[in-house]
Short mmCIF file of C-alpha atoms in Angstrom, two decimals:
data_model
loop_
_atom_site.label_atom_id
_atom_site.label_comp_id
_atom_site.label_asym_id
_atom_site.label_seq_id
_atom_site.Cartn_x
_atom_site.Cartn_y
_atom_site.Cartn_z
CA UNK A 165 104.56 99.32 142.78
CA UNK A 166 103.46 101.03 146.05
CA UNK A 167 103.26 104.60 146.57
CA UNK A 168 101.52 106.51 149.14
CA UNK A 169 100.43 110.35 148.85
CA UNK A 170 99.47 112.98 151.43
CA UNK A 171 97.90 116.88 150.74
CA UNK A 172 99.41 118.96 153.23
CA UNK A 173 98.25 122.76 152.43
CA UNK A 174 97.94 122.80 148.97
CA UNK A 175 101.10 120.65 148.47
CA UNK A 176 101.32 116.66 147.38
CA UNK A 177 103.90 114.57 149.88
CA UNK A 178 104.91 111.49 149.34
CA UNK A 179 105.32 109.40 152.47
CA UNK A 180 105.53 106.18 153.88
CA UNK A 181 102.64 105.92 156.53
CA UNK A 182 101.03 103.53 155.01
CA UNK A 183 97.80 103.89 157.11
CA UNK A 184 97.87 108.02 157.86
CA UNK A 185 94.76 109.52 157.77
CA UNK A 186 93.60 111.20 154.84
CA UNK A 187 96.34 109.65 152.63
CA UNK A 188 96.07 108.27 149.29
CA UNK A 189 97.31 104.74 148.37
CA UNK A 190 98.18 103.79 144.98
CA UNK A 191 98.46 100.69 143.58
CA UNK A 192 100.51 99.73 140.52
CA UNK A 193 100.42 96.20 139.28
CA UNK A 194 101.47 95.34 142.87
CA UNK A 195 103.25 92.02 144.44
CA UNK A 196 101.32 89.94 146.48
CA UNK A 197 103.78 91.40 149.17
CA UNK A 198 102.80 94.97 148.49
CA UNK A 199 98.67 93.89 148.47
CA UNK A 200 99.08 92.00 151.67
CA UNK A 201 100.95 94.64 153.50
CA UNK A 202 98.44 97.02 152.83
CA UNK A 203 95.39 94.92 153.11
CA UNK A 204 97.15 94.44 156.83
CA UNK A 205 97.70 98.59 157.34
CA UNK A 206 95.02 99.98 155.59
CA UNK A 207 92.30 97.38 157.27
CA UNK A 208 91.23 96.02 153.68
CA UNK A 209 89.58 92.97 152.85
CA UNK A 210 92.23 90.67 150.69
CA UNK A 211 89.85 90.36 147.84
CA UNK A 212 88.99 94.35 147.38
CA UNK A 213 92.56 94.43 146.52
CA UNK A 214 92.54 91.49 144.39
CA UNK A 215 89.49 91.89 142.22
CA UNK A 216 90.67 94.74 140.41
CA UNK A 217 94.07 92.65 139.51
CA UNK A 218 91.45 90.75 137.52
CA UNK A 219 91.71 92.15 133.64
CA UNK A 220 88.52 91.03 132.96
CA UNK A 221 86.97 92.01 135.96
CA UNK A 222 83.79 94.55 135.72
CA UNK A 223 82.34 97.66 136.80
CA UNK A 224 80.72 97.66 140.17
CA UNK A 225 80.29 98.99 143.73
CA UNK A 226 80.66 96.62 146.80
CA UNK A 227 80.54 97.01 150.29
CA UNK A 228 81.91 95.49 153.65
CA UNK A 229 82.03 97.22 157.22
CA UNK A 230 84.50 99.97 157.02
CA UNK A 231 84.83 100.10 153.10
CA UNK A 232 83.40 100.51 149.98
CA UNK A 233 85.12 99.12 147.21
CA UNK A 234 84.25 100.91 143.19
CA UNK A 235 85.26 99.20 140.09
CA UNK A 236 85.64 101.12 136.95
CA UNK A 237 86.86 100.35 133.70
CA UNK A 238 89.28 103.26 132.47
CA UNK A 239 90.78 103.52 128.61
CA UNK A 240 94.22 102.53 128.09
CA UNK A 241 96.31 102.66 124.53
CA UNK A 242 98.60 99.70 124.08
CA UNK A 243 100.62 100.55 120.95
CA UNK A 244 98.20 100.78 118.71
CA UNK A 245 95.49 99.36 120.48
CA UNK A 246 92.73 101.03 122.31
CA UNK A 247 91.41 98.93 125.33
CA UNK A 248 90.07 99.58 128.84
CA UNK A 249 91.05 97.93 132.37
CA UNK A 250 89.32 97.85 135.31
CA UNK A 251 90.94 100.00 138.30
CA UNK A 252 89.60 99.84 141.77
CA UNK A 253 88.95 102.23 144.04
CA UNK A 254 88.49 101.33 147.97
CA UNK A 255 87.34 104.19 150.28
CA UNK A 256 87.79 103.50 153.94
CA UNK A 257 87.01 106.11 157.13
CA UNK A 258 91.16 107.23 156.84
CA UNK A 259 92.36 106.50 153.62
CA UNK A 260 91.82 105.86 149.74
CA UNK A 261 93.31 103.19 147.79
CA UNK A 262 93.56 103.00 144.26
CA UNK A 263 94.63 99.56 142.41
CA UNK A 264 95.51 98.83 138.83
CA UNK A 265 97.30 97.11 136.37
CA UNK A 266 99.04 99.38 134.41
CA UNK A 267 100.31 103.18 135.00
CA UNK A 268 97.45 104.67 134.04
CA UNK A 269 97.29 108.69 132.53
CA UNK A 270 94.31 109.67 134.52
CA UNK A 271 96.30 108.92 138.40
CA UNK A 272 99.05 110.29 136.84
CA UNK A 273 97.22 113.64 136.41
CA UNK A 274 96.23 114.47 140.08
CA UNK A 275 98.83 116.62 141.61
CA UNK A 276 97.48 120.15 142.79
CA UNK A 277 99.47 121.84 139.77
CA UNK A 278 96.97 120.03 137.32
CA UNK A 279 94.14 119.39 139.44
CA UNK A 280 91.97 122.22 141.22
CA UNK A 281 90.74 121.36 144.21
CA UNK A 282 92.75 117.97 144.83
CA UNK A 283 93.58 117.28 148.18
CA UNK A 284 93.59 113.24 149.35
CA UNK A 285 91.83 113.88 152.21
CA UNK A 286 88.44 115.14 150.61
CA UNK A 287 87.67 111.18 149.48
CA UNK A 288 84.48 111.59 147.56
CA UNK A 289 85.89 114.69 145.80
CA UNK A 290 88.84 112.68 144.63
CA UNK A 291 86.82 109.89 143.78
CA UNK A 292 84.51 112.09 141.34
CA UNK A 293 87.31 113.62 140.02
CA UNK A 294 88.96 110.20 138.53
CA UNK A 295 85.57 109.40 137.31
CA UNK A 296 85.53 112.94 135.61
CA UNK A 297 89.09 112.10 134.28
CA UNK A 298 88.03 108.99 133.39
CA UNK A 299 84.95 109.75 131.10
CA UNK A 300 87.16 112.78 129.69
CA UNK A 301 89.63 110.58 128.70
CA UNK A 302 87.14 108.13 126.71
CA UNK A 303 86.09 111.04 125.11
CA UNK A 304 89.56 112.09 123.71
CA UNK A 305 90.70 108.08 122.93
CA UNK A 306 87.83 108.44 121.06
CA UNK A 307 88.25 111.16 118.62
CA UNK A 308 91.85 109.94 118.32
CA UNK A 309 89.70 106.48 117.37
CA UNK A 310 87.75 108.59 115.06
CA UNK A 311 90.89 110.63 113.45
CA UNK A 312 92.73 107.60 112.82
CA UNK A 313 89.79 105.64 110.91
CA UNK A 314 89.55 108.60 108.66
CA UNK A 315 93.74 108.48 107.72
CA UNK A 316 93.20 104.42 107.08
CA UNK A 317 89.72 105.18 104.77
CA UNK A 318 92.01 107.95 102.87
CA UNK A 319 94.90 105.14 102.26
CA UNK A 320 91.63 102.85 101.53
CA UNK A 321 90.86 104.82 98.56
CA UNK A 322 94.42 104.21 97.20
CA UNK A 323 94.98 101.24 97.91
CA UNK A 324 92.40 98.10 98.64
CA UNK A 325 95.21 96.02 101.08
CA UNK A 326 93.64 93.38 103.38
CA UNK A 327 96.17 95.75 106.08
CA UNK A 328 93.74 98.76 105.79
CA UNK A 329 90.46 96.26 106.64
CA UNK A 330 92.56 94.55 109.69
CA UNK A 331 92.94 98.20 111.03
CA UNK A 332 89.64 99.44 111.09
CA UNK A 333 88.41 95.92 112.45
CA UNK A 334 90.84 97.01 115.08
CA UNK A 335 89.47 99.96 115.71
CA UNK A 336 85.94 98.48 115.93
CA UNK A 337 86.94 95.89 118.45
CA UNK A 338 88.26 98.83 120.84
CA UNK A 339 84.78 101.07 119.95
CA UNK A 340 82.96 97.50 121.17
CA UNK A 341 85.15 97.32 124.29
CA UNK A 342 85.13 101.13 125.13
CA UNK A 343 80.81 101.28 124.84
CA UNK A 344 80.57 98.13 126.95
CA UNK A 345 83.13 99.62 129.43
CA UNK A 346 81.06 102.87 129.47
CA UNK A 347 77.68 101.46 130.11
CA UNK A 348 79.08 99.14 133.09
CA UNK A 349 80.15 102.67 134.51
CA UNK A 350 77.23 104.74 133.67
CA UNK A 351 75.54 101.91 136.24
CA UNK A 352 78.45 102.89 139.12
CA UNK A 353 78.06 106.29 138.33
CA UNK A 354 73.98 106.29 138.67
CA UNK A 355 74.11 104.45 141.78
CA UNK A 356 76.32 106.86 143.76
CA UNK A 357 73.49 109.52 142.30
CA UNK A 358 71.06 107.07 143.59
CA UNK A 359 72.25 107.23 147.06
CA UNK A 360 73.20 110.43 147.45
CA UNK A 361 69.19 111.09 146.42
CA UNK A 362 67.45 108.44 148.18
CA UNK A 363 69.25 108.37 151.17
CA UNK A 364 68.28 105.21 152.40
CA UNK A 365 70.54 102.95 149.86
CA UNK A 366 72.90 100.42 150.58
CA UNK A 367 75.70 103.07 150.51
CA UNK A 368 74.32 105.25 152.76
CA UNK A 369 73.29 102.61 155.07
CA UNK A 370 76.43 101.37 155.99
CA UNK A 371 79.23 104.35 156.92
CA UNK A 372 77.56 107.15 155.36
CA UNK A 373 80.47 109.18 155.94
CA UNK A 374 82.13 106.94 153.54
CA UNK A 375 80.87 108.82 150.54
CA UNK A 376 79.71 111.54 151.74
CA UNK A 377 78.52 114.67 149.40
CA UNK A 378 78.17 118.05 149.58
CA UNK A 379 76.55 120.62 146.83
CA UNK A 380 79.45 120.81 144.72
CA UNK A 381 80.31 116.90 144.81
CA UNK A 382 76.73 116.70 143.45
CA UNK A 383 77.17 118.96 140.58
CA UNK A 384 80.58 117.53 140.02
CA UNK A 385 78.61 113.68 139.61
CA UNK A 386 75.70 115.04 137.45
CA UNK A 387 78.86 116.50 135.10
CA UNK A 388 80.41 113.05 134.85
CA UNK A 389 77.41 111.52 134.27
CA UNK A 390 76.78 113.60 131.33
CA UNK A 391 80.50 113.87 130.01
CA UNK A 392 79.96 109.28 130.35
CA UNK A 393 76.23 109.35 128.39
CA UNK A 394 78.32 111.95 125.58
CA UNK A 395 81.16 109.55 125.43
CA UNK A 396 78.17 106.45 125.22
CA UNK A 397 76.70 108.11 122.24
CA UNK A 398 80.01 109.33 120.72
CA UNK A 399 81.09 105.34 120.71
CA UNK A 400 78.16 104.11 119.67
CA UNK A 401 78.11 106.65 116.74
CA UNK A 402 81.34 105.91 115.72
CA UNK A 403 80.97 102.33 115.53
CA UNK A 404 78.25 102.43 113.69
CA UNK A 405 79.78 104.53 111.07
CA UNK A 406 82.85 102.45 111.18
CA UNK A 407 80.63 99.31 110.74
CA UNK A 408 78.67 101.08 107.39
CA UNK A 409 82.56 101.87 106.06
CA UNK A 410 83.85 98.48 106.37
CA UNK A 411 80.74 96.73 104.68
CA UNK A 412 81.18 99.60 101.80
CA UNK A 413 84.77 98.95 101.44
CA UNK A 414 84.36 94.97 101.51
CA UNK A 415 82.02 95.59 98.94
CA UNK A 416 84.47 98.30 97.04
CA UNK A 417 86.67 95.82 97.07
CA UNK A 418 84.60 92.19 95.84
CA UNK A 419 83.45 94.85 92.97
CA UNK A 420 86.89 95.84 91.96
CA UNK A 421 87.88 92.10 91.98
CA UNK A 422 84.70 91.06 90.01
CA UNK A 423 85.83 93.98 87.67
CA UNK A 424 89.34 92.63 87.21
CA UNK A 425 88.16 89.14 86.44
CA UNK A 426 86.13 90.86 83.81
CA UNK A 427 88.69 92.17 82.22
CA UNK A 428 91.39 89.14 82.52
CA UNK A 429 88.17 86.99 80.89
CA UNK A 430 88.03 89.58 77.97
CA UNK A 431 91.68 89.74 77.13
CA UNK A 432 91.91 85.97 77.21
CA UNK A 433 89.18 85.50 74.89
CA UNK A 434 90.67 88.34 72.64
CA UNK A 435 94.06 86.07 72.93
CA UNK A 436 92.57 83.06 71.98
CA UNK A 437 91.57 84.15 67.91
CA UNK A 438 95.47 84.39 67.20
CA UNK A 439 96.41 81.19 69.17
CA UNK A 440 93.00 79.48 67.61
CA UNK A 441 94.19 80.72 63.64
CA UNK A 442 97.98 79.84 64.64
CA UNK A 443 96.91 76.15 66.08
CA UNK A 444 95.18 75.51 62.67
CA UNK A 445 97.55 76.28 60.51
CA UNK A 446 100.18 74.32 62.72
CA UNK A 447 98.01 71.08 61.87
CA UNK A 448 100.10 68.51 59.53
CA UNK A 449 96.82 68.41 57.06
CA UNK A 450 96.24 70.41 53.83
CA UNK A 451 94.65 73.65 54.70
CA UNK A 452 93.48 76.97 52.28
CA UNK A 453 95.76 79.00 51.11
CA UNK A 454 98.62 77.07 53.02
CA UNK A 455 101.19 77.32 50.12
CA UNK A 456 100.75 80.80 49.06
CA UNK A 457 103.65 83.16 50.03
CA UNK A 458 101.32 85.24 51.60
CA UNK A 459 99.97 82.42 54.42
CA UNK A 460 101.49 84.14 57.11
CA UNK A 461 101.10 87.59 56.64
CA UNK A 462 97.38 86.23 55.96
CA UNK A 463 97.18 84.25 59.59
CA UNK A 464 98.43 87.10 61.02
CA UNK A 465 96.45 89.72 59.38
CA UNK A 466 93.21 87.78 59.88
CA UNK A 467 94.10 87.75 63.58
CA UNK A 468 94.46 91.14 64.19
CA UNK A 469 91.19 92.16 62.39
CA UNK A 470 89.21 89.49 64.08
CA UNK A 471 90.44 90.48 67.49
CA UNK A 472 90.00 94.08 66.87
CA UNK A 473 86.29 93.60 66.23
CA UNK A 474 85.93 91.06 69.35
CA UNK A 475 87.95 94.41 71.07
CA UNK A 476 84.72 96.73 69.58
CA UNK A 477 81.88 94.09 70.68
CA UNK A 478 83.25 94.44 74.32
CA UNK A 479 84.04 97.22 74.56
CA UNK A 480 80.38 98.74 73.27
CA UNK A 481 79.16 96.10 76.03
CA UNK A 482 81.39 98.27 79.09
CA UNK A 483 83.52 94.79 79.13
CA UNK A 484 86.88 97.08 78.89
#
């Protein structure tokens, strides 16, 4: 899907001029039609449109004459599944293009209802602000991470089902996928810091007016920054805890089956007097007392006492 945005005032347009200065073009799990038209309006290099396409593909910054292409990796829910996807972002001296996979919540946010200060044409601004969306929105997948590992340890406690374990391993896979993501885009983020400080980076050396920063774009950075290292530590923390809780409920769980066996091994020893007394006396060869009247009552009798006190030895040893 292809859809390209304009600010006029402090309204949101949508238009077709593909190449319009100061217009934003968004990319939605696009044709190869749609990416080759605008790799021909917009003045793109093919493969800055392409690499994002790439599921797998990481966070990074990369540069050509008239562009700078920025990969991040953004959070996503698929049913029940917490992942992230990388979207691209390509700034170029008239427009900005964003490419993804998937509708994602965070483009779906900027509209200047929802958004102060969003207007397509102020390029750095709107690409902080999707990096500020983007480390906000780690932060709330994650409590919702952290929220639903405590429901599944509550049903844990009632019930030890293999279905309980397979969630939080879940869970743990999309805290391993959401640090990694994080880190790779600490590194983007630390870089634009890098060259708005230095000066003399690669960024600033080629189009400076590319990414250009003022006072408040710098402020705006040094909060994402800190909103990504608080969503770092928040992962990291909650993997780590998840980790502990699944080796404690593994355990929980050998220890109730070691506890069951336990008590199945008692009960069939406790079982086995009766059958033992019953098997004798079902012999064809002369046994004691085998003729009196009171045999059976005898048999049976002898069972139940002699089981009773096999009962009292086990349980004085904790075996029931």
């Amino acid at each position: 899907m292809l859809k390209v945005y304009k600010s006029i005032g402090d309204t949101l347009f949508e238009t077709d001029a593909l190449g319009e200065k100061g217009s934003w073009v968004n990319l939605i799990n696009p044709t190869s039609e749609e990416v080759q038209l605008v790799a021909r309006q917009a003045g793109l290099p093919l493969d800055f449109l392409e690499y994002p396409l790439d599921e797998e593909e990481s966070s990074r910054i990369e540069i050509e004459e008239g562009c700078v292409m920025i990969i991040i990796r953004v959070p996503v829910i698929r049913g029940d599944v917490y992942d992230a996807i990388p979207l691209g972002i390509i700034i170029t001296e008239n427009v900005i293009v964003t490419v993804c996979l998937e509708n994602i919540v965070i483009l779906n946010e900027f509209s200047p209802s929802r958004t102060k200060g969003f207007y397509t044409f102020k390029k750095t601004r709107f690409l902080l602000q999707i990096l500020y969306k983007t480390a906000l929105n780690y932060l709330r997948y994650l409590r919702q991470i952290d929220k639903r590992s405590e429901e599944i340890q509550q049903r844990l406690h009632r019930s030890m089902k293999n279905e309980e374990l397979i969630n939080l391993l879940s869970l743990g896979k999309s805290l391993v996928y959401f640090t990694t993501s994080l880190r790779a885009n600490e590194i983007v983020m630390e870089k634009l810091l890098k060259s708005h400080l230095t000066k003399d980076s690669e960024l600033t050396d080629v189009h400076p007016h590319l990414i250009k920063m003022y006072e408040e774009d710098e402020e705006l950075l040094e909060d994402v920054i800190t909103e990504n290292k608080q969503a770092i530590e928040m992962s990291e923390i909650y993997a780590q805890v998840l980790n502990n809780t699944m080796d404690a409920f593994a355990s929980v769980i050998s220890n109730n089956l070691n506890i069951v066996m336990k008590f199945l091994t008692s009960v069939t020893i406790v079982l086995m007097i009766p059958t033992m007394l019953a098997s004798f006396y079902g012999m064809n060869v002369k046994l004691p007392f085998q003729q009196t009247p009171f045999a059976f009552m005898g048999i049976v009798i002898a069972s139940v006492v002699l089981s009773l006190i096999i009962v009292m030895a086990f349980r004085k040893k904790h075996m029931f």
